[in-house]
Each structure stands twice: as C-alpha cells, then as structure tokens.
C-alpha cells in the first residue's frame, strides 16, 4: 500500500541506508539525463492536458446551466469549448503515450546494451554465483521496471500535484464542504494501507521468489536439453516442472484472492465517500443553493481529487520499487571484470615456423 512506503523510507533513514536509494536513483538518472529535453516536453504536455481537462469541466458546468436556463446566447461558444477541449485532450494524451513509449524503449535498450556488455566481461567465478534464471530476470523485468519509471516518475509527481491542487481549489471555490468530503479519502486510504500492508508485502516477496525459481528451472532445463535426454530423465524433469507450476499457481491464486479482498474494501470506502459527496450535492441542488452545472462540476472534481491523491500516493512505492530493481541490476554491473592479458608482439617472429609449449608441475581444480 502507498502509505507503508513512507514507513519504509523512515526505517531506512534510521538504518542509514537512505543514501543507497539516492545512489540507485542517481544511477537511473545517469541514463535518463540525456533525454531531459524530451522529459521536459513530456511534462509540459501533461500540464497542458490537465489544464484542458479543467477548462472542459468548467465549460460543461456553464453549458448545463445554459441549457437548463434556456439561455442560448453563449450556447454555441460553450459547446465549442467542451468539444474542442475534449478533442485536444485526446490528442495531448495520445502524444503523451507515444512520447512515453519511445523514451522508455530508448532508455530500456541503452541500459540493456550496457548491462549486457558488463555481464559478458564479468569475472566468470563471480558471475556463477547467480543462476541463469536470476540473471535473465534482472536483465529483462528489472531493467523494464527501471526504464518505465525513469522518465515518468518526476513528470507524474509534477502533473499530479498540479491536478490535485487545481481540483481542490475549484472545489473550495464552489463548495468547501464537498472539498473536505472528497479529501476524506486520504485518512481512509492510510488506515486501510496499515491493515493490508504486511500481507501484501509478504505475498509479493513469495510470488517473486517462486517466479525466479520457475525461470531458473526453465532456463537451466533448456540449456541442458541434450544432457537430460542422454540420461533419459525427461519424465523426471516433466514432473518437477508440474510441481513448480502447482506451487506457482497456489501462491498466485492466494495473492490474487488477497488483492481482490483488499480492493473490495478500498472500493467500498471510496464509494461511500463518493455517495456522501453526491448526496450532499443533491441536497444543495434540492435546496436551490447550487445549479445543475455546479453539481456536475463538483462531482467531476470530487472524483478527480480522490484519483489525484491515489496517483500521488502510489508514486512512493513506484519510487522504491525502481530503486530495488536498480540495485539488483547494479549488482551485476559492479561484478569484478575479467583479467585480460595484453596481446604480445614477441611471438610474431615464430609465426612462420611455429613453436612448442612445454608445461611442468601443472595442476587444476574446481572451486
């Protein structure tokens, strides 16, 4: 849950390991800084898109009021504002998705290429401490997690804070009570996160562990395909595969059931808040304190405020997850290098006639 991540950060500060998170993100930004112009452009597009969303919401409010009040003076302009804002918002959101996908792929490819070169040049004995499946897991899933967050983390914070503040200001302007009711999602999410926190973390670790074991087994089985067939143990490996599948299925379904239960509780809580906002808005509409258009605007922005808070709170676990993935990748890139013997030109004179090598007292052993 989002709020537990704040506790994790606090505990890491006490353990003096917060600097490790900063080092991990410095490593991430080392790849993304060359795309800073594109990231700035991405952020500006997001802010423009959010602003257009608010303009469209205000236009909808005045359009509804104009229709209910049979005021046709500004009807054409308001319709144009609503339709134009919606169309431009779709265009901007599409551009955001396109830019995000391109930047993520560029950073993902750059990190993978760099990590691949370093793995290939890593000391064999040091690299052998990692299973093939674990290396593949880090090379693919961890790098993907890092690259997808490298360009979106900071823009998401900026855009979401802007969205949250603007929605809250609009709600305060039109109705302070509804603004406070919509803001009630914050403490409710905090309480629920404390309840479901430990189990979610435990389930997540178990699923990731079993997934890595599955990948290691599959990789090593296919890499040793000839040996397995030569010794006639194909059926034995088939049984092992099915046992691992059963284990993965059980833990995945347990995690799925827990996630569903947690989601239901959160949805119930958020629905109650939405009903409270809607009920109070209907009451004010019934008493004539607000117009139909204002009611529509309040409902839109009330939901938008809750969604903005949820997105803002989810940034922290995403930040930590990227740090963990980056740390796992760095473990591979920081392995000792192979010792390369410089090429010698002294043997060139023997190329034509050849030469012999004689060794005495040579021994060899496995570690």
Tab-separated table of C-alpha atoms in Angstrom:
chain	number	residue	atom	x	y	z
A	1	UNK	CA	0.000	0.000	0.000
A	2	UNK	CA	1.197	3.560	-0.705
A	3	UNK	CA	1.474	4.816	2.882
A	4	UNK	CA	3.597	1.902	4.009
A	5	UNK	CA	6.311	3.133	1.680
A	6	UNK	CA	6.651	6.238	3.845
A	7	UNK	CA	7.321	3.939	6.812
A	8	UNK	CA	9.928	2.075	4.765
A	9	UNK	CA	11.674	5.345	3.939
A	10	UNK	CA	11.594	6.331	7.632
A	11	UNK	CA	13.074	2.992	8.689
A	12	UNK	CA	15.804	3.268	6.059
A	13	UNK	CA	16.689	6.700	7.362
A	14	UNK	CA	17.118	5.190	10.831
A	15	UNK	CA	19.221	2.390	9.363
A	16	UNK	CA	21.310	4.942	7.428
A	17	UNK	CA	20.519	3.191	4.142
A	18	UNK	CA	18.514	6.023	2.564
A	19	UNK	CA	21.691	7.056	0.757
A	20	UNK	CA	21.524	3.722	-1.081
A	21	UNK	CA	18.161	4.734	-2.568
A	22	UNK	CA	19.648	8.052	-3.673
A	23	UNK	CA	22.625	6.252	-5.240
A	24	UNK	CA	20.274	3.919	-7.090
A	25	UNK	CA	18.308	6.840	-8.497
A	26	UNK	CA	21.491	8.693	-9.428
A	27	UNK	CA	22.378	5.596	-11.440
A	28	UNK	CA	18.924	5.665	-13.094
A	29	UNK	CA	19.112	9.380	-13.883
A	30	UNK	CA	22.536	8.795	-15.380
A	31	UNK	CA	20.740	7.102	-18.277
A	32	UNK	CA	17.728	9.414	-18.454
A	33	UNK	CA	19.516	12.791	-18.231
A	34	UNK	CA	20.401	12.778	-21.937
A	35	UNK	CA	16.654	12.794	-22.636
A	36	UNK	CA	15.930	15.724	-20.313
A	37	UNK	CA	14.571	17.939	-23.120
A	38	UNK	CA	12.100	15.266	-24.139
A	39	UNK	CA	11.128	14.714	-20.477
A	40	UNK	CA	10.523	18.459	-20.022
A	41	UNK	CA	8.399	18.476	-23.169
A	42	UNK	CA	6.529	15.435	-21.817
A	43	UNK	CA	5.842	17.289	-18.547
A	44	UNK	CA	4.624	20.429	-20.321
A	45	UNK	CA	2.245	18.364	-22.461
A	46	UNK	CA	0.895	16.731	-19.303
A	47	UNK	CA	0.266	20.100	-17.653
A	48	UNK	CA	-1.450	21.413	-20.789
A	49	UNK	CA	-3.593	18.285	-20.992
A	50	UNK	CA	-4.615	18.654	-17.337
A	51	UNK	CA	-5.447	22.330	-17.850
A	52	UNK	CA	-7.599	21.463	-20.869
A	53	UNK	CA	-9.427	18.936	-18.690
A	54	UNK	CA	-10.320	21.645	-16.174
A	55	UNK	CA	-11.375	24.037	-18.934
A	56	UNK	CA	-13.628	21.333	-20.355
A	57	UNK	CA	-15.147	20.701	-16.901
A	58	UNK	CA	-15.884	24.407	-16.417
A	59	UNK	CA	-17.307	24.570	-19.921
A	60	UNK	CA	-19.577	21.614	-19.131
A	61	UNK	CA	-20.825	23.358	-15.982
A	62	UNK	CA	-21.802	26.534	-17.800
A	63	UNK	CA	-23.192	24.542	-20.740
A	64	UNK	CA	-25.531	22.587	-18.451
A	65	UNK	CA	-26.611	25.801	-16.723
A	66	UNK	CA	-27.244	27.443	-20.093
A	67	UNK	CA	-29.356	24.507	-21.301
A	68	UNK	CA	-31.372	24.285	-18.065
A	69	UNK	CA	-31.896	28.049	-18.007
A	70	UNK	CA	-32.751	28.160	-21.732
A	71	UNK	CA	-30.027	30.734	-22.312
A	72	UNK	CA	-28.911	30.369	-25.899
A	73	UNK	CA	-26.647	33.433	-26.016
A	74	UNK	CA	-23.419	31.547	-25.224
A	75	UNK	CA	-24.643	28.074	-26.131
A	76	UNK	CA	-22.598	27.764	-29.341
A	77	UNK	CA	-19.410	29.006	-27.704
A	78	UNK	CA	-19.799	26.648	-24.738
A	79	UNK	CA	-20.438	23.638	-26.989
A	80	UNK	CA	-17.321	24.534	-28.980
A	81	UNK	CA	-15.286	24.838	-25.755
A	82	UNK	CA	-16.445	21.430	-24.460
A	83	UNK	CA	-15.953	19.603	-27.765
A	84	UNK	CA	-12.693	21.388	-28.568
A	85	UNK	CA	-11.294	20.756	-25.099
A	86	UNK	CA	-12.220	17.080	-25.293
A	87	UNK	CA	-10.660	16.634	-28.735
A	88	UNK	CA	-7.454	18.456	-27.817
A	89	UNK	CA	-7.253	16.471	-24.580
A	90	UNK	CA	-7.448	13.219	-26.539
A	91	UNK	CA	-4.694	14.445	-28.870
A	92	UNK	CA	-2.430	15.507	-25.993
A	93	UNK	CA	-2.976	12.234	-24.115
A	94	UNK	CA	-2.155	10.272	-27.253
A	95	UNK	CA	1.026	12.311	-27.703
A	96	UNK	CA	1.953	11.662	-24.060
A	97	UNK	CA	1.572	7.916	-24.514
A	98	UNK	CA	3.652	7.996	-27.696
A	99	UNK	CA	6.466	10.042	-26.146
A	100	UNK	CA	6.448	7.899	-23.000
A	101	UNK	CA	6.677	4.671	-25.021
A	102	UNK	CA	9.541	5.976	-27.173
A	103	UNK	CA	11.579	7.282	-24.237
A	104	UNK	CA	11.032	4.092	-22.229
A	105	UNK	CA	12.220	1.947	-25.136
A	106	UNK	CA	15.276	4.153	-25.724
A	107	UNK	CA	16.316	4.020	-22.068
A	108	UNK	CA	15.493	0.299	-21.813
A	109	UNK	CA	17.660	-0.512	-24.850
A	110	UNK	CA	20.524	1.646	-23.614
A	111	UNK	CA	20.531	0.073	-20.144
A	112	UNK	CA	20.239	-3.456	-21.569
A	113	UNK	CA	23.089	-2.924	-24.019
A	114	UNK	CA	25.340	-1.505	-21.305
A	115	UNK	CA	24.451	-4.227	-18.778
A	116	UNK	CA	24.904	-6.944	-21.430
A	117	UNK	CA	28.440	-5.758	-22.191
A	118	UNK	CA	29.327	-5.713	-18.499
A	119	UNK	CA	27.865	-9.181	-17.897
A	120	UNK	CA	29.836	-10.555	-20.828
A	121	UNK	CA	33.012	-9.068	-19.375
A	122	UNK	CA	32.302	-10.073	-15.755
A	123	UNK	CA	34.579	-12.475	-13.934
A	124	UNK	CA	33.257	-15.994	-14.557
A	125	UNK	CA	33.551	-17.159	-10.949
A	126	UNK	CA	31.791	-14.042	-9.630
A	127	UNK	CA	29.007	-14.343	-12.210
A	128	UNK	CA	28.497	-18.040	-11.417
A	129	UNK	CA	27.118	-17.006	-8.007
A	130	UNK	CA	23.939	-16.007	-9.863
A	131	UNK	CA	21.669	-18.573	-11.543
A	132	UNK	CA	20.894	-18.115	-15.227
A	133	UNK	CA	17.229	-17.512	-14.440
A	134	UNK	CA	18.069	-14.849	-11.875
A	135	UNK	CA	20.351	-13.057	-14.353
A	136	UNK	CA	17.619	-13.156	-17.019
A	137	UNK	CA	15.052	-11.887	-14.527
A	138	UNK	CA	17.230	-8.907	-13.659
A	139	UNK	CA	18.193	-8.305	-17.283
A	140	UNK	CA	14.581	-8.236	-18.502
A	141	UNK	CA	11.970	-7.464	-15.825
A	142	UNK	CA	14.136	-5.299	-13.558
A	143	UNK	CA	15.520	-3.211	-16.413
A	144	UNK	CA	11.999	-2.782	-17.808
A	145	UNK	CA	10.737	-1.576	-14.401
A	146	UNK	CA	13.586	0.929	-14.185
A	147	UNK	CA	13.225	2.244	-17.741
A	148	UNK	CA	9.444	2.664	-17.499
A	149	UNK	CA	9.771	4.763	-14.332
A	150	UNK	CA	12.936	6.645	-15.275
A	151	UNK	CA	11.116	9.147	-17.491
A	152	UNK	CA	7.665	9.154	-15.872
A	153	UNK	CA	8.398	9.438	-12.144
A	154	UNK	CA	9.197	13.158	-11.850
A	155	UNK	CA	6.671	14.313	-14.514
A	156	UNK	CA	3.977	12.233	-12.786
A	157	UNK	CA	4.643	13.979	-9.468
A	158	UNK	CA	4.533	17.451	-11.063
A	159	UNK	CA	1.393	16.769	-13.124
A	160	UNK	CA	-0.449	15.022	-10.296
A	161	UNK	CA	0.312	17.761	-7.736
A	162	UNK	CA	-0.892	20.365	-10.240
A	163	UNK	CA	-4.045	18.312	-10.865
A	164	UNK	CA	-4.660	17.808	-7.141
A	165	UNK	CA	-4.182	21.478	-6.223
A	166	UNK	CA	-6.292	22.792	-9.093
A	167	UNK	CA	-9.165	20.386	-8.366
A	168	UNK	CA	-9.074	21.247	-4.663
A	169	UNK	CA	-9.084	24.996	-5.365
A	170	UNK	CA	-12.082	24.595	-7.695
A	171	UNK	CA	-13.972	22.583	-5.094
A	172	UNK	CA	-13.164	25.102	-2.359
A	173	UNK	CA	-14.370	27.932	-4.586
A	174	UNK	CA	-17.727	26.320	-5.331
A	175	UNK	CA	-18.312	24.327	-2.109
A	176	UNK	CA	-15.942	23.937	0.869
A	177	UNK	CA	-17.906	21.059	2.425
A	178	UNK	CA	-17.689	18.894	-0.694
A	179	UNK	CA	-13.974	19.691	-0.948
A	180	UNK	CA	-13.427	18.393	2.581
A	181	UNK	CA	-15.599	15.311	1.948
A	182	UNK	CA	-13.582	14.474	-1.172
A	183	UNK	CA	-10.388	14.927	0.836
A	184	UNK	CA	-11.562	12.260	3.310
A	185	UNK	CA	-10.134	9.597	1.006
A	186	UNK	CA	-6.672	10.391	2.396
A	187	UNK	CA	-7.127	9.147	6.004
A	188	UNK	CA	-9.248	6.201	4.845
A	189	UNK	CA	-6.531	5.046	2.460
A	190	UNK	CA	-3.998	5.460	5.251
A	191	UNK	CA	-5.972	3.261	7.677
A	192	UNK	CA	-6.636	0.563	5.076
A	193	UNK	CA	-2.991	0.544	3.991
A	194	UNK	CA	-1.943	-0.134	7.589
A	195	UNK	CA	-4.325	-3.108	7.729
A	196	UNK	CA	-3.345	-4.799	4.452
A	197	UNK	CA	0.270	-3.739	4.455
A	198	UNK	CA	2.235	-6.685	5.871
A	199	UNK	CA	0.340	-9.397	3.994
A	200	UNK	CA	0.726	-7.603	0.689
A	201	UNK	CA	4.483	-7.299	1.143
A	202	UNK	CA	4.818	-10.956	2.169
A	203	UNK	CA	2.742	-12.181	-0.765
A	204	UNK	CA	4.718	-10.013	-3.158
A	205	UNK	CA	8.024	-11.478	-1.960
A	206	UNK	CA	6.729	-15.055	-2.197
A	207	UNK	CA	5.402	-14.589	-5.729
A	208	UNK	CA	8.662	-13.002	-6.887
A	209	UNK	CA	10.712	-15.798	-5.308
A	210	UNK	CA	8.644	-18.577	-6.910
A	211	UNK	CA	8.710	-16.740	-10.255
A	212	UNK	CA	12.516	-16.555	-10.156
A	213	UNK	CA	12.727	-20.252	-9.268
A	214	UNK	CA	10.482	-21.103	-12.224
A	215	UNK	CA	12.587	-19.064	-14.618
A	216	UNK	CA	15.823	-20.587	-13.307
A	217	UNK	CA	14.453	-24.115	-13.698
A	218	UNK	CA	13.182	-23.456	-17.238
A	219	UNK	CA	16.408	-21.780	-18.353
A	220	UNK	CA	18.686	-24.471	-16.989
A	221	UNK	CA	16.465	-27.275	-18.305
A	222	UNK	CA	16.549	-25.918	-21.863
A	223	UNK	CA	20.261	-25.139	-21.672
A	224	UNK	CA	20.953	-28.763	-20.662
A	225	UNK	CA	18.410	-30.307	-23.021
A	226	UNK	CA	20.904	-32.728	-24.613
A	227	UNK	CA	22.171	-33.956	-21.241
A	228	UNK	CA	18.650	-34.525	-19.916
A	229	UNK	CA	17.727	-36.580	-22.991
A	230	UNK	CA	21.013	-38.503	-22.900
A	231	UNK	CA	20.407	-39.677	-19.342
A	232	UNK	CA	16.736	-40.447	-20.037
A	233	UNK	CA	15.379	-38.235	-17.266
A	234	UNK	CA	12.936	-36.211	-19.370
A	235	UNK	CA	9.906	-37.553	-17.466
A	236	UNK	CA	11.541	-36.669	-14.155
A	237	UNK	CA	12.037	-33.072	-15.294
A	238	UNK	CA	8.446	-33.026	-16.534
A	239	UNK	CA	7.267	-33.958	-13.035
A	240	UNK	CA	9.471	-31.252	-11.490
A	241	UNK	CA	8.013	-28.733	-13.914
A	242	UNK	CA	4.467	-29.626	-12.909
A	243	UNK	CA	5.266	-29.420	-9.204
A	244	UNK	CA	6.711	-25.950	-9.687
A	245	UNK	CA	3.687	-24.911	-11.756
A	246	UNK	CA	1.375	-26.121	-8.984
A	247	UNK	CA	3.332	-24.173	-6.376
A	248	UNK	CA	3.306	-21.026	-8.524
A	249	UNK	CA	-0.436	-21.412	-9.165
A	250	UNK	CA	-1.231	-21.787	-5.465
A	251	UNK	CA	0.723	-18.753	-4.300
A	252	UNK	CA	-0.510	-16.666	-7.260
A	253	UNK	CA	-4.158	-17.507	-6.516
A	254	UNK	CA	-3.629	-16.747	-2.815
A	255	UNK	CA	-2.171	-13.376	-3.734
A	256	UNK	CA	-4.981	-12.777	-6.223
A	257	UNK	CA	-7.662	-13.523	-3.600
A	258	UNK	CA	-5.971	-11.234	-1.089
A	259	UNK	CA	-5.708	-8.443	-3.697
A	260	UNK	CA	-9.405	-8.819	-4.530
A	261	UNK	CA	-10.395	-8.583	-0.847
A	262	UNK	CA	-8.199	-5.522	-0.310
A	263	UNK	CA	-9.543	-3.906	-3.486
A	264	UNK	CA	-13.146	-4.538	-2.405
A	265	UNK	CA	-12.592	-2.824	0.949
A	266	UNK	CA	-10.941	0.154	-0.702
A	267	UNK	CA	-13.664	0.402	-3.349
A	268	UNK	CA	-16.370	0.245	-0.685
A	269	UNK	CA	-14.716	3.026	1.292
A	270	UNK	CA	-14.217	5.195	-1.792
A	271	UNK	CA	-17.797	4.530	-2.961
A	272	UNK	CA	-19.157	5.660	0.405
A	273	UNK	CA	-17.212	8.896	0.072
A	274	UNK	CA	-18.482	9.397	-3.483
A	275	UNK	CA	-22.052	8.781	-2.271
A	276	UNK	CA	-21.535	11.295	0.527
A	277	UNK	CA	-20.294	13.890	-1.958
A	278	UNK	CA	-23.122	13.098	-4.365
A	279	UNK	CA	-25.762	13.120	-1.585
A	280	UNK	CA	-24.629	16.446	-0.206
A	281	UNK	CA	-24.508	17.881	-3.713
A	282	UNK	CA	-28.055	16.682	-4.410
A	283	UNK	CA	-29.210	18.195	-1.124
A	284	UNK	CA	-27.749	21.575	-2.071
A	285	UNK	CA	-29.277	21.252	-5.515
A	286	UNK	CA	-32.666	20.461	-3.979
A	287	UNK	CA	-32.472	23.497	-1.677
A	288	UNK	CA	-31.522	25.674	-4.644
A	289	UNK	CA	-28.085	26.608	-3.282
A	290	UNK	CA	-26.291	25.377	-6.418
A	291	UNK	CA	-27.146	24.912	-10.084
A	292	UNK	CA	-27.227	21.684	-12.109
A	293	UNK	CA	-23.994	22.688	-13.814
A	294	UNK	CA	-22.265	23.277	-10.488
A	295	UNK	CA	-23.480	19.866	-9.316
A	296	UNK	CA	-21.894	18.213	-12.371
A	297	UNK	CA	-18.642	20.112	-11.806
A	298	UNK	CA	-18.491	19.202	-8.115
A	299	UNK	CA	-18.995	15.509	-8.822
A	300	UNK	CA	-16.324	15.531	-11.544
A	301	UNK	CA	-13.742	17.340	-9.470
A	302	UNK	CA	-14.548	15.369	-6.316
A	303	UNK	CA	-13.748	12.138	-8.135
A	304	UNK	CA	-10.734	13.779	-9.767
A	305	UNK	CA	-9.401	14.896	-6.379
A	306	UNK	CA	-9.570	11.355	-4.977
A	307	UNK	CA	-7.928	9.922	-8.096
A	308	UNK	CA	-5.155	12.515	-7.939
A	309	UNK	CA	-4.448	11.659	-4.328
A	310	UNK	CA	-4.314	7.948	-5.153
A	311	UNK	CA	-1.869	8.569	-8.007
A	312	UNK	CA	0.275	10.812	-5.834
A	313	UNK	CA	0.377	8.243	-3.040
A	314	UNK	CA	1.276	5.442	-5.468
A	315	UNK	CA	4.388	7.324	-6.618
A	316	UNK	CA	6.283	6.426	-3.420
A	317	UNK	CA	6.104	2.610	-3.836
A	318	UNK	CA	6.956	3.047	-7.504
A	319	UNK	CA	9.988	5.101	-6.464
A	320	UNK	CA	11.108	2.389	-4.039
A	321	UNK	CA	10.453	-0.452	-6.484
A	322	UNK	CA	12.610	1.231	-9.112
A	323	UNK	CA	15.344	1.682	-6.520
A	324	UNK	CA	15.230	-2.026	-5.622
A	325	UNK	CA	15.340	-3.056	-9.294
A	326	UNK	CA	18.210	-0.656	-9.988
A	327	UNK	CA	20.132	-2.094	-7.045
A	328	UNK	CA	19.658	-5.633	-8.400
A	329	UNK	CA	20.954	-4.523	-11.813
A	330	UNK	CA	23.912	-2.715	-10.276
A	331	UNK	CA	24.927	-5.929	-8.514
A	332	UNK	CA	25.565	-7.402	-11.959
A	333	UNK	CA	27.275	-4.353	-13.433
A	334	UNK	CA	29.612	-3.997	-10.427
A	335	UNK	CA	30.917	-7.573	-10.571
A	336	UNK	CA	34.720	-7.866	-10.922
A	337	UNK	CA	35.957	-7.654	-14.520
A	338	UNK	CA	37.777	-10.466	-16.301
A	339	UNK	CA	41.566	-10.085	-16.271
A	340	UNK	CA	42.633	-9.535	-19.876
A	341	UNK	CA	46.211	-10.479	-20.788
A	342	UNK	CA	47.633	-7.862	-23.186
A	343	UNK	CA	48.499	-9.123	-26.637
A	344	UNK	CA	52.223	-9.608	-27.175
A	345	UNK	CA	54.138	-8.979	-30.388
A	346	UNK	CA	57.156	-11.037	-29.276
A	347	UNK	CA	55.700	-14.226	-30.742
A	348	UNK	CA	55.327	-12.761	-34.223
A	349	UNK	CA	58.794	-13.993	-35.208
A	350	UNK	CA	57.655	-17.607	-34.609
A	351	UNK	CA	54.513	-17.396	-36.752
A	352	UNK	CA	56.170	-18.825	-39.852
A	353	UNK	CA	57.967	-21.849	-38.290
A	354	UNK	CA	55.657	-22.381	-35.302
A	355	UNK	CA	56.709	-23.203	-31.731
A	356	UNK	CA	56.131	-25.694	-28.927
A	357	UNK	CA	54.835	-25.146	-25.399
A	358	UNK	CA	56.010	-27.384	-22.561
A	359	UNK	CA	54.470	-27.269	-19.052
A	360	UNK	CA	55.703	-28.893	-15.855
A	361	UNK	CA	54.028	-29.309	-12.494
A	362	UNK	CA	50.654	-28.046	-13.738
A	363	UNK	CA	47.606	-28.692	-11.552
A	364	UNK	CA	43.958	-27.694	-11.774
A	365	UNK	CA	40.929	-27.848	-9.501
A	366	UNK	CA	37.346	-26.620	-9.378
A	367	UNK	CA	36.372	-24.140	-6.691
